Amino acid sequence: MTTSETSRFVRLRVELVLEVDDSGALTGAALERIAADEFMPDEERSHAQSAVREDDAEAIAYLVDPFDLVSEVPGVELAQASWTSEEIDYDPEAEEWDPDEEDGDYADEDEDGAAVEGDGEVRRS
């Protein structure tokens, strides 16, 4: 098979830090989403409602859907997705939060073995 005959899969890694400035609005929106989910079993619905009332990160997890991020991108179809949400201590001045800092994790390589960064920039070793 040639490359044109096979499908290509791309892993998109996205890390976001969100600031919750209206917990009530966030929780309310998550509860509405859960109530509107016609496929969610009642036992799971009760657990989900309880979780989002106690934890903003749980509410965000019910509202953010990876499919929504790529549904309008032409020529792609979401094959698999997983995501987590957790409360964190965030200091925008801390070095570990510097988005320009290289972490040395070059999992993706082009045909020549050069690492391809998430921003599309190719880094040669």
CSV table of N, CA, C and O in Angstrom, one decimal:
chain,number,residue,atom,x,y,z
A,1,MET,N,0.8,-1.2,0.0
A,1,MET,CA,0.0,0.0,0.0
A,1,MET,C,0.9,1.2,0.0
A,1,MET,O,1.8,1.3,0.7
A,2,THR,N,0.5,2.2,-0.7
A,2,THR,CA,1.2,3.5,-0.7
A,2,THR,C,0.6,4.4,0.3
A,2,THR,O,-0.5,4.1,0.8
A,3,THR,N,1.3,5.5,0.6
A,3,THR,CA,0.8,6.4,1.6
A,3,THR,C,-0.6,6.9,1.2
A,3,THR,O,-1.5,7.1,2.1
A,4,SER,N,-0.8,7.2,-0.1
A,4,SER,CA,-2.1,7.7,-0.5
A,4,SER,C,-3.2,6.7,-0.3
A,4,SER,O,-4.4,7.1,-0.3
A,5,GLU,N,-2.9,5.4,-0.2
A,5,GLU,CA,-4.0,4.4,-0.1
A,5,GLU,C,-4.3,4.1,1.4
A,5,GLU,O,-5.3,3.4,1.7
A,6,THR,N,-3.5,4.6,2.3
A,6,THR,CA,-3.7,4.3,3.7
A,6,THR,C,-4.1,5.6,4.4
A,6,THR,O,-3.8,6.7,3.9
A,7,SER,N,-4.8,5.5,5.5
A,7,SER,CA,-5.2,6.7,6.2
A,7,SER,C,-4.0,7.1,7.1
A,7,SER,O,-3.2,6.3,7.5
A,8,ARG,N,-4.0,8.4,7.5
A,8,ARG,CA,-2.9,8.9,8.4
A,8,ARG,C,-3.6,9.3,9.6
A,8,ARG,O,-4.6,10.0,9.6
A,9,PHE,N,-2.9,9.0,10.7
A,9,PHE,CA,-3.4,9.4,12.0
A,9,PHE,C,-2.5,10.4,12.6
A,9,PHE,O,-1.3,10.3,12.5
A,10,VAL,N,-3.0,11.4,13.3
A,10,VAL,CA,-2.3,12.5,13.9
A,10,VAL,C,-2.7,12.6,15.3
A,10,VAL,O,-3.9,12.7,15.6
A,11,ARG,N,-1.8,12.6,16.3
A,11,ARG,CA,-2.1,12.8,17.7
A,11,ARG,C,-2.0,14.3,17.9
A,11,ARG,O,-0.9,14.9,17.7
A,12,LEU,N,-3.0,15.0,18.4
A,12,LEU,CA,-3.1,16.4,18.7
A,12,LEU,C,-3.1,16.5,20.3
A,12,LEU,O,-4.0,16.0,20.9
A,13,ARG,N,-2.0,17.0,20.8
A,13,ARG,CA,-2.0,17.2,22.3
A,13,ARG,C,-2.2,18.7,22.6
A,13,ARG,O,-1.5,19.5,22.1
A,14,VAL,N,-3.2,18.9,23.4
A,14,VAL,CA,-3.5,20.3,23.8
A,14,VAL,C,-3.6,20.4,25.3
A,14,VAL,O,-4.2,19.5,26.0
A,15,GLU,N,-2.9,21.4,25.9
A,15,GLU,CA,-3.0,21.6,27.3
A,15,GLU,C,-3.5,23.0,27.5
A,15,GLU,O,-3.0,23.9,27.0
A,16,LEU,N,-4.6,23.1,28.3
A,16,LEU,CA,-5.2,24.4,28.6
A,16,LEU,C,-5.3,24.6,30.1
A,16,LEU,O,-5.5,23.6,30.8
A,17,VAL,N,-5.1,25.8,30.5
A,17,VAL,CA,-5.4,26.2,31.9
A,17,VAL,C,-6.5,27.2,31.9
A,17,VAL,O,-6.4,28.2,31.2
A,18,LEU,N,-7.6,26.8,32.5
A,18,LEU,CA,-8.8,27.7,32.5
A,18,LEU,C,-8.9,28.3,33.9
A,18,LEU,O,-8.7,27.7,34.9
A,19,GLU,N,-9.3,29.6,34.0
A,19,GLU,CA,-9.6,30.2,35.2
A,19,GLU,C,-11.1,30.3,35.4
A,19,GLU,O,-11.8,30.8,34.5
A,20,VAL,N,-11.6,29.7,36.4
A,20,VAL,CA,-13.1,29.7,36.7
A,20,VAL,C,-13.4,31.0,37.5
A,20,VAL,O,-13.0,31.1,38.6
A,21,ASP,N,-14.1,31.9,36.9
A,21,ASP,CA,-14.5,33.1,37.6
A,21,ASP,C,-16.0,33.2,37.9
A,21,ASP,O,-16.4,34.1,38.6
A,22,ASP,N,-16.7,32.2,37.5
A,22,ASP,CA,-18.1,32.1,37.9
A,22,ASP,C,-18.5,30.6,38.0
A,22,ASP,O,-19.0,29.9,37.1
A,23,SER,N,-18.2,30.1,39.2
A,23,SER,CA,-18.5,28.6,39.5
A,23,SER,C,-19.9,28.3,39.3
A,23,SER,O,-20.3,27.2,38.8
A,24,GLY,N,-20.8,29.2,39.7
A,24,GLY,CA,-22.2,28.9,39.6
A,24,GLY,C,-22.7,28.7,38.2
A,24,GLY,O,-23.5,27.8,37.9
A,25,ALA,N,-22.2,29.6,37.3
A,25,ALA,CA,-22.6,29.5,35.9
A,25,ALA,C,-22.0,28.2,35.3
A,25,ALA,O,-22.7,27.5,34.5
A,26,LEU,N,-20.8,27.9,35.7
A,26,LEU,CA,-20.1,26.7,35.2
A,26,LEU,C,-20.9,25.4,35.6
A,26,LEU,O,-21.3,24.6,34.8
A,27,THR,N,-21.2,25.4,36.9
A,27,THR,CA,-22.0,24.2,37.4
A,27,THR,C,-23.3,24.1,36.8
A,27,THR,O,-23.8,23.0,36.4
A,28,GLY,N,-24.0,25.3,36.6
A,28,GLY,CA,-25.3,25.3,36.0
A,28,GLY,C,-25.3,24.7,34.6
A,28,GLY,O,-26.2,24.0,34.2
A,29,ALA,N,-24.3,25.2,33.8
A,29,ALA,CA,-24.2,24.7,32.4
A,29,ALA,C,-23.9,23.2,32.4
A,29,ALA,O,-24.5,22.5,31.5
A,30,ALA,N,-23.1,22.7,33.3
A,30,ALA,CA,-22.8,21.3,33.3
A,30,ALA,C,-24.0,20.5,33.7
A,30,ALA,O,-24.3,19.4,33.1
A,31,LEU,N,-24.8,21.0,34.7
A,31,LEU,CA,-26.0,20.3,35.1
A,31,LEU,C,-27.0,20.2,33.9
A,31,LEU,O,-27.7,19.2,33.7
A,32,GLU,N,-27.1,21.3,33.2
A,32,GLU,CA,-28.0,21.4,32.0
A,32,GLU,C,-27.6,20.3,31.0
A,32,GLU,O,-28.4,19.6,30.4
A,33,ARG,N,-26.3,20.2,30.7
A,33,ARG,CA,-25.7,19.3,29.7
A,33,ARG,C,-26.1,17.8,30.2
A,33,ARG,O,-26.5,17.0,29.4
A,34,ILE,N,-25.9,17.6,31.5
A,34,ILE,CA,-26.1,16.2,32.0
A,34,ILE,C,-27.6,15.9,31.9
A,34,ILE,O,-28.0,14.8,31.5
A,35,ALA,N,-28.5,16.9,32.2
A,35,ALA,CA,-29.9,16.7,32.2
A,35,ALA,C,-30.4,16.4,30.7
A,35,ALA,O,-31.3,15.6,30.5
A,36,ALA,N,-29.7,17.0,29.8
A,36,ALA,CA,-30.1,16.9,28.4
A,36,ALA,C,-29.6,15.6,27.7
A,36,ALA,O,-30.0,15.3,26.6
A,37,ASP,N,-28.7,14.9,28.4
A,37,ASP,CA,-28.1,13.7,27.8
A,37,ASP,C,-29.1,12.5,27.9
A,37,ASP,O,-29.2,11.9,28.9
A,38,GLU,N,-29.8,12.3,26.8
A,38,GLU,CA,-30.8,11.2,26.8
A,38,GLU,C,-30.3,9.8,26.9
A,38,GLU,O,-31.0,8.9,27.2
A,39,PHE,N,-29.0,9.6,26.7
A,39,PHE,CA,-28.4,8.3,26.7
A,39,PHE,C,-27.7,7.9,28.0
A,39,PHE,O,-27.3,6.8,28.2
A,40,MET,N,-27.7,8.9,29.0
A,40,MET,CA,-27.1,8.7,30.2
A,40,MET,C,-28.0,7.9,31.2
A,40,MET,O,-29.1,8.4,31.4
A,41,PRO,N,-27.6,6.8,31.7
A,41,PRO,CA,-28.5,6.0,32.7
A,41,PRO,C,-28.7,6.9,33.9
A,41,PRO,O,-27.9,7.7,34.3
A,42,ASP,N,-29.9,6.7,34.6
A,42,ASP,CA,-30.2,7.5,35.7
A,42,ASP,C,-29.2,7.4,36.8
A,42,ASP,O,-28.9,8.4,37.5
A,43,GLU,N,-28.7,6.2,37.1
A,43,GLU,CA,-27.7,6.1,38.2
A,43,GLU,C,-26.4,6.9,37.9
A,43,GLU,O,-25.9,7.6,38.7
A,44,GLU,N,-26.0,6.9,36.6
A,44,GLU,CA,-24.8,7.6,36.2
A,44,GLU,C,-25.1,9.1,36.3
A,44,GLU,O,-24.3,9.9,36.6
A,45,ARG,N,-26.3,9.5,35.9
A,45,ARG,CA,-26.8,10.9,35.9
A,45,ARG,C,-26.7,11.5,37.4
A,45,ARG,O,-26.2,12.6,37.6
A,46,SER,N,-27.2,10.7,38.3
A,46,SER,CA,-27.1,11.2,39.7
A,46,SER,C,-25.7,11.4,40.2
A,46,SER,O,-25.4,12.4,40.8
A,47,HIS,N,-24.8,10.4,39.8
A,47,HIS,CA,-23.4,10.5,40.2
A,47,HIS,C,-22.8,11.7,39.5
A,47,HIS,O,-22.0,12.5,40.2
A,48,ALA,N,-23.1,11.9,38.2
A,48,ALA,CA,-22.5,13.1,37.5
A,48,ALA,C,-23.0,14.4,38.1
A,48,ALA,O,-22.2,15.3,38.3
A,49,GLN,N,-24.2,14.5,38.4
A,49,GLN,CA,-24.8,15.7,39.0
A,49,GLN,C,-24.1,16.0,40.3
A,49,GLN,O,-23.7,17.2,40.6
A,50,SER,N,-23.9,15.0,41.1
A,50,SER,CA,-23.2,15.2,42.4
A,50,SER,C,-21.8,15.7,42.2
A,50,SER,O,-21.3,16.6,42.9
A,51,ALA,N,-21.1,15.0,41.3
A,51,ALA,CA,-19.7,15.3,41.0
A,51,ALA,C,-19.5,16.8,40.6
A,51,ALA,O,-18.6,17.5,41.0
A,52,VAL,N,-20.4,17.2,39.6
A,52,VAL,CA,-20.2,18.6,39.1
A,52,VAL,C,-20.6,19.7,40.2
A,52,VAL,O,-20.0,20.8,40.2
A,53,ARG,N,-21.4,19.3,41.1
A,53,ARG,CA,-21.8,20.3,42.2
A,53,ARG,C,-20.6,20.4,43.1
A,53,ARG,O,-20.5,21.5,43.8
A,54,GLU,N,-19.8,19.4,43.3
A,54,GLU,CA,-18.7,19.4,44.2
A,54,GLU,C,-17.3,19.9,43.6
A,54,GLU,O,-16.5,20.3,44.4
A,55,ASP,N,-17.2,19.8,42.3
A,55,ASP,CA,-15.9,20.1,41.7
A,55,ASP,C,-16.0,20.7,40.4
A,55,ASP,O,-16.6,20.2,39.4
A,56,ASP,N,-15.4,21.9,40.3
A,56,ASP,CA,-15.4,22.7,39.0
A,56,ASP,C,-14.7,21.9,37.9
A,56,ASP,O,-15.1,22.0,36.7
A,57,ALA,N,-13.7,21.2,38.2
A,57,ALA,CA,-13.0,20.4,37.2
A,57,ALA,C,-13.9,19.3,36.6
A,57,ALA,O,-13.9,19.1,35.4
A,58,GLU,N,-14.7,18.7,37.4
A,58,GLU,CA,-15.7,17.8,36.9
A,58,GLU,C,-16.7,18.4,36.0
A,58,GLU,O,-17.1,17.9,34.9
A,59,ALA,N,-17.1,19.6,36.3
A,59,ALA,CA,-18.1,20.4,35.5
A,59,ALA,C,-17.5,20.7,34.1
A,59,ALA,O,-18.1,20.5,33.1
A,60,ILE,N,-16.2,21.1,34.1
A,60,ILE,CA,-15.5,21.4,32.9
A,60,ILE,C,-15.4,20.1,32.0
A,60,ILE,O,-15.7,20.1,30.8
A,61,ALA,N,-15.1,19.0,32.7
A,61,ALA,CA,-15.0,17.7,31.9
A,61,ALA,C,-16.3,17.3,31.2
A,61,ALA,O,-16.3,16.7,30.2
A,62,TYR,N,-17.4,17.7,31.8
A,62,TYR,CA,-18.7,17.4,31.2
A,62,TYR,C,-19.1,18.4,30.1
A,62,TYR,O,-19.9,18.1,29.2
A,63,LEU,N,-18.4,19.6,30.1
A,63,LEU,CA,-18.8,20.6,29.1
A,63,LEU,C,-17.8,20.6,27.9
A,63,LEU,O,-18.2,21.0,26.8
A,64,VAL,N,-16.6,20.2,28.1
A,64,VAL,CA,-15.6,20.2,27.0
A,64,VAL,C,-15.6,18.9,26.3
A,64,VAL,O,-15.4,17.8,26.9
A,65,ASP,N,-15.8,18.9,25.0
A,65,ASP,CA,-15.8,17.7,24.2
A,65,ASP,C,-14.8,17.8,23.1
A,65,ASP,O,-14.9,18.7,22.3
A,66,PRO,N,-13.8,16.9,23.0
A,66,PRO,CA,-12.8,17.0,22.0
A,66,PRO,C,-13.4,17.0,20.6
A,66,PRO,O,-12.9,17.6,19.7
A,67,PHE,N,-14.6,16.3,20.4
A,67,PHE,CA,-15.2,16.3,19.1
A,67,PHE,C,-15.5,17.8,18.6
A,67,PHE,O,-15.4,18.1,17.4
A,68,ASP,N,-16.0,18.6,19.6
A,68,ASP,CA,-16.3,20.0,19.2
A,68,ASP,C,-15.0,20.7,18.7
A,68,ASP,O,-15.2,21.7,17.9
A,69,LEU,N,-13.9,20.3,19.2
A,69,LEU,CA,-12.6,21.0,18.8
A,69,LEU,C,-12.3,20.7,17.3
A,69,LEU,O,-11.7,21.6,16.6
A,70,VAL,N,-12.7,19.6,16.8
A,70,VAL,CA,-12.2,19.2,15.4
A,70,VAL,C,-13.4,19.0,14.5
A,70,VAL,O,-13.2,18.6,13.3
A,71,SER,N,-14.6,19.1,14.9
A,71,SER,CA,-15.8,18.7,14.1
A,71,SER,C,-15.9,19.5,12.8
A,71,SER,O,-16.4,19.0,11.8
A,72,GLU,N,-15.4,20.7,12.8
A,72,GLU,CA,-15.5,21.6,11.6
A,72,GLU,C,-14.2,21.7,10.8
A,72,GLU,O,-14.1,22.4,9.9
A,73,VAL,N,-13.2,20.9,11.2
A,73,VAL,CA,-11.9,20.9,10.5
A,73,VAL,C,-12.1,20.0,9.3
A,73,VAL,O,-12.5,18.8,9.4
A,74,PRO,N,-11.9,20.6,8.1
A,74,PRO,CA,-12.1,19.8,6.8
A,74,PRO,C,-11.1,18.7,6.7
A,74,PRO,O,-10.0,18.8,7.0
A,75,GLY,N,-11.7,17.6,6.2
A,75,GLY,CA,-10.8,16.4,5.8
A,75,GLY,C,-10.4,15.6,7.0
A,75,GLY,O,-9.5,14.7,6.8
A,76,VAL,N,-10.9,15.8,8.2
A,76,VAL,CA,-10.5,14.9,9.3
A,76,VAL,C,-11.8,14.3,10.0
A,76,VAL,O,-12.8,14.9,10.0
A,77,GLU,N,-11.5,13.2,10.6
A,77,GLU,CA,-12.6,12.6,11.4
A,77,GLU,C,-12.0,12.1,12.8
A,77,GLU,O,-10.9,11.5,12.8
A,78,LEU,N,-12.6,12.4,13.9
A,78,LEU,CA,-12.1,12.0,15.2
A,78,LEU,C,-12.2,10.5,15.3
A,78,LEU,O,-13.2,9.9,15.2
A,79,ALA,N,-11.0,9.9,15.5
A,79,ALA,CA,-10.9,8.5,15.6
A,79,ALA,C,-11.0,8.0,17.1
A,79,ALA,O,-11.6,7.0,17.4
A,80,GLN,N,-10.4,8.8,18.0
A,80,GLN,CA,-10.4,8.4,19.4
A,80,GLN,C,-10.1,9.6,20.2
A,80,GLN,O,-9.3,10.5,19.7
A,81,ALA,N,-10.6,9.7,21.4
A,81,ALA,CA,-10.3,10.9,22.2
A,81,ALA,C,-10.4,10.5,23.7
A,81,ALA,O,-11.2,9.6,24.1
A,82,SER,N,-9.6,11.1,24.5
A,82,SER,CA,-9.7,11.0,26.0
A,82,SER,C,-9.2,12.3,26.5
A,82,SER,O,-8.4,13.0,25.9
A,83,TRP,N,-9.8,12.6,27.7
A,83,TRP,CA,-9.4,13.9,28.3
A,83,TRP,C,-9.7,13.8,29.8
A,83,TRP,O,-10.5,13.0,30.2
A,84,THR,N,-8.9,14.6,30.5
A,84,THR,CA,-9.1,14.7,32.0
A,84,THR,C,-9.2,16.1,32.3
A,84,THR,O,-8.7,17.0,31.6
A,85,SER,N,-9.7,16.4,33.5
A,85,SER,CA,-9.7,17.7,34.0
A,85,SER,C,-9.5,17.7,35.5
A,85,SER,O,-10.0,16.8,36.2
A,86,GLU,N,-8.6,18.6,36.0
A,86,GLU,CA,-8.3,18.5,37.4
A,86,GLU,C,-8.0,19.9,37.9
A,86,GLU,O,-7.5,20.8,37.1
A,87,GLU,N,-8.3,20.2,39.2
A,87,GLU,CA,-7.9,21.5,39.8
A,87,GLU,C,-6.4,21.5,40.0
A,87,GLU,O,-5.8,20.4,40.4
A,88,ILE,N,-5.7,22.6,39.8
A,88,ILE,CA,-4.3,22.7,39.9
A,88,ILE,C,-3.9,24.0,40.6
A,88,ILE,O,-4.7,24.9,40.7
A,89,ASP,N,-2.7,24.0,41.1
A,89,ASP,CA,-2.1,25.2,41.6
A,89,ASP,C,-1.4,25.9,40.4
A,89,ASP,O,-0.6,25.2,39.8
A,90,TYR,N,-1.8,27.1,40.0
A,90,TYR,CA,-1.2,27.7,38.8
A,90,TYR,C,-0.6,29.0,39.2
A,90,TYR,O,-1.1,29.8,39.8
A,91,ASP,N,0.7,29.1,38.7
A,91,ASP,CA,1.4,30.4,38.9
A,91,ASP,C,2.0,30.7,37.5
A,91,ASP,O,2.9,30.1,37.0
A,92,PRO,N,1.4,31.7,36.8
A,92,PRO,CA,1.8,32.0,35.4
A,92,PRO,C,3.3,32.4,35.4
A,92,PRO,O,3.9,32.4,34.3
A,93,GLU,N,3.9,32.8,36.5
A,93,GLU,CA,5.3,33.2,36.5
A,93,GLU,C,6.2,32.1,36.7
A,93,GLU,O,7.4,32.2,36.5
A,94,ALA,N,5.7,30.9,37.1
A,94,ALA,CA,6.5,29.8,37.4
A,94,ALA,C,7.1,29.2,36.1
A,94,ALA,O,6.5,29.2,35.0
A,95,GLU,N,8.4,28.8,36.1
A,95,GLU,CA,9.1,28.3,35.0
A,95,GLU,C,8.4,27.1,34.3
A,95,GLU,O,8.4,26.9,33.1
A,96,GLU,N,7.7,26.2,35.1
A,96,GLU,CA,7.1,25.0,34.5
A,96,GLU,C,5.9,25.3,33.7
A,96,GLU,O,5.4,24.5,32.9
A,97,TRP,N,5.4,26.6,33.8
A,97,TRP,CA,4.2,27.0,33.0
A,97,TRP,C,4.6,27.8,31.7
A,97,TRP,O,3.8,28.3,31.0
A,98,ASP,N,5.9,27.9,31.4
A,98,ASP,CA,6.4,28.6,30.3
A,98,ASP,C,6.1,27.8,29.0
A,98,ASP,O,6.7,26.8,28.8
A,99,PRO,N,5.2,28.3,28.2
A,99,PRO,CA,4.8,27.6,27.0
A,99,PRO,C,5.9,27.5,25.9
A,99,PRO,O,5.8,26.6,25.1
A,100,ASP,N,6.9,28.3,26.0
A,100,ASP,CA,8.0,28.3,25.1
A,100,ASP,C,9.1,27.4,25.5
A,100,ASP,O,10.1,27.2,24.7
A,101,GLU,N,9.1,26.9,26.7
A,101,GLU,CA,10.2,26.0,27.2
A,101,GLU,C,10.1,24.7,26.5
A,101,GLU,O,9.0,24.1,26.4
A,102,GLU,N,11.2,24.2,26.0
A,102,GLU,CA,11.2,22.9,25.4
A,102,GLU,C,11.3,21.8,26.5
A,102,GLU,O,12.1,21.9,27.4
A,103,ASP,N,10.5,20.8,26.3
A,103,ASP,CA,10.5,19.8,27.4
A,103,ASP,C,11.3,18.5,26.9
A,103,ASP,O,11.4,17.6,27.7
A,104,GLY,N,11.8,18.6,25.7
A,104,GLY,CA,12.6,17.4,25.3
A,104,GLY,C,11.8,16.2,24.9
A,104,GLY,O,12.4,15.2,24.5
A,105,ASP,N,10.5,16.3,24.9
A,105,ASP,CA,9.7,15.1,24.5
A,105,ASP,C,9.4,15.2,23.0
A,105,ASP,O,8.5,15.9,22.6
A,106,TYR,N,10.2,14.5,22.2
A,106,TYR,CA,10.0,14.5,20.8
A,106,TYR,C,9.5,13.2,20.3
A,106,TYR,O,10.1,12.4,19.8
A,107,ALA,N,8.2,13.0,20.6
A,107,ALA,CA,7.6,11.7,20.2
A,107,ALA,C,7.3,11.6,18.7
A,107,ALA,O,7.2,10.5,18.2
A,108,ASP,N,7.2,12.7,18.1
A,108,ASP,CA,6.8,12.7,16.6
A,108,ASP,C,8.1,13.1,15.8
A,108,ASP,O,8.8,14.0,16.2
A,109,GLU,N,8.3,12.4,14.7
A,109,GLU,CA,9.4,12.6,13.9
A,109,GLU,C,9.0,12.6,12.4
A,109,GLU,O,8.0,11.9,12.1
A,110,ASP,N,9.7,13.4,11.6
A,110,ASP,CA,9.3,13.4,10.2
A,110,ASP,C,10.1,12.3,9.5
A,110,ASP,O,10.8,11.5,10.2
A,111,GLU,N,10.1,12.2,8.2
A,111,GLU,CA,10.7,11.1,7.5
A,111,GLU,C,12.2,11.0,7.7
A,111,GLU,O,12.8,10.0,7.6
A,112,ASP,N,12.8,12.2,8.0
A,112,ASP,CA,14.3,12.2,8.2
A,112,ASP,C,14.7,12.0,9.6
A,112,ASP,O,15.9,12.1,10.0
A,113,GLY,N,13.7,11.7,10.5
A,113,GLY,CA,14.0,11.5,11.9
A,113,GLY,C,14.1,12.7,12.7
A,113,GLY,O,14.5,12.7,13.9
A,114,ALA,N,13.8,13.9,12.1
A,114,ALA,CA,13.8,15.1,12.9
A,114,ALA,C,12.5,15.2,13.7
A,114,ALA,O,11.5,14.8,13.3
A,115,ALA,N,12.7,15.8,14.9
A,115,ALA,CA,11.5,15.9,15.8
A,115,ALA,C,10.6,17.0,15.3
A,115,ALA,O,11.1,18.1,14.9
A,116,VAL,N,9.4,16.8,15.4
A,116,VAL,CA,8.4,17.8,14.9
A,116,VAL,C,7.7,18.3,16.2
A,116,VAL,O,7.0,17.5,16.9
A,117,GLU,N,7.8,19.6,16.4
A,117,GLU,CA,7.2,20.2,17.6
A,117,GLU,C,5.7,20.4,17.4
A,117,GLU,O,5.3,20.4,16.2
A,118,GLY,N,5.0,20.6,18.5
A,118,GLY,CA,3.5,20.8,18.4
A,118,GLY,C,3.1,22.0,17.6
A,118,GLY,O,2.1,22.1,17.0
A,119,ASP,N,4.0,23.0,17.5
A,119,ASP,CA,3.7,24.2,16.7
A,119,ASP,C,4.1,24.0,15.2
A,119,ASP,O,4.0,25.0,14.5
A,120,GLY,N,4.5,22.8,14.8
A,120,GLY,CA,4.8,22.5,13.5
A,120,GLY,C,6.2,22.8,13.1
A,120,GLY,O,6.7,22.5,12.0
A,121,GLU,N,7.0,23.3,14.0
A,121,GLU,CA,8.4,23.6,13.8
A,121,GLU,C,9.2,22.4,13.9
A,121,GLU,O,9.0,21.6,14.8
A,122,VAL,N,10.1,22.1,12.9
A,122,VAL,CA,10.9,20.9,12.9
A,122,VAL,C,12.2,21.3,13.6
A,122,VAL,O,12.9,22.3,13.3
A,123,ARG,N,12.6,20.4,14.6
A,123,ARG,CA,13.9,20.6,15.3
A,123,ARG,C,14.8,19.5,15.0
A,123,ARG,O,14.4,18.3,15.1
A,124,ARG,N,16.0,19.8,14.5
A,124,ARG,CA,16.9,18.7,14.1
A,124,ARG,C,17.8,18.4,15.3
A,124,ARG,O,18.3,19.3,16.0
A,125,SER,N,18.2,17.2,15.5
A,125,SER,CA,19.0,16.8,16.6
A,125,SER,C,20.5,16.8,16.2
A,125,SER,O,20.8,16.5,15.1
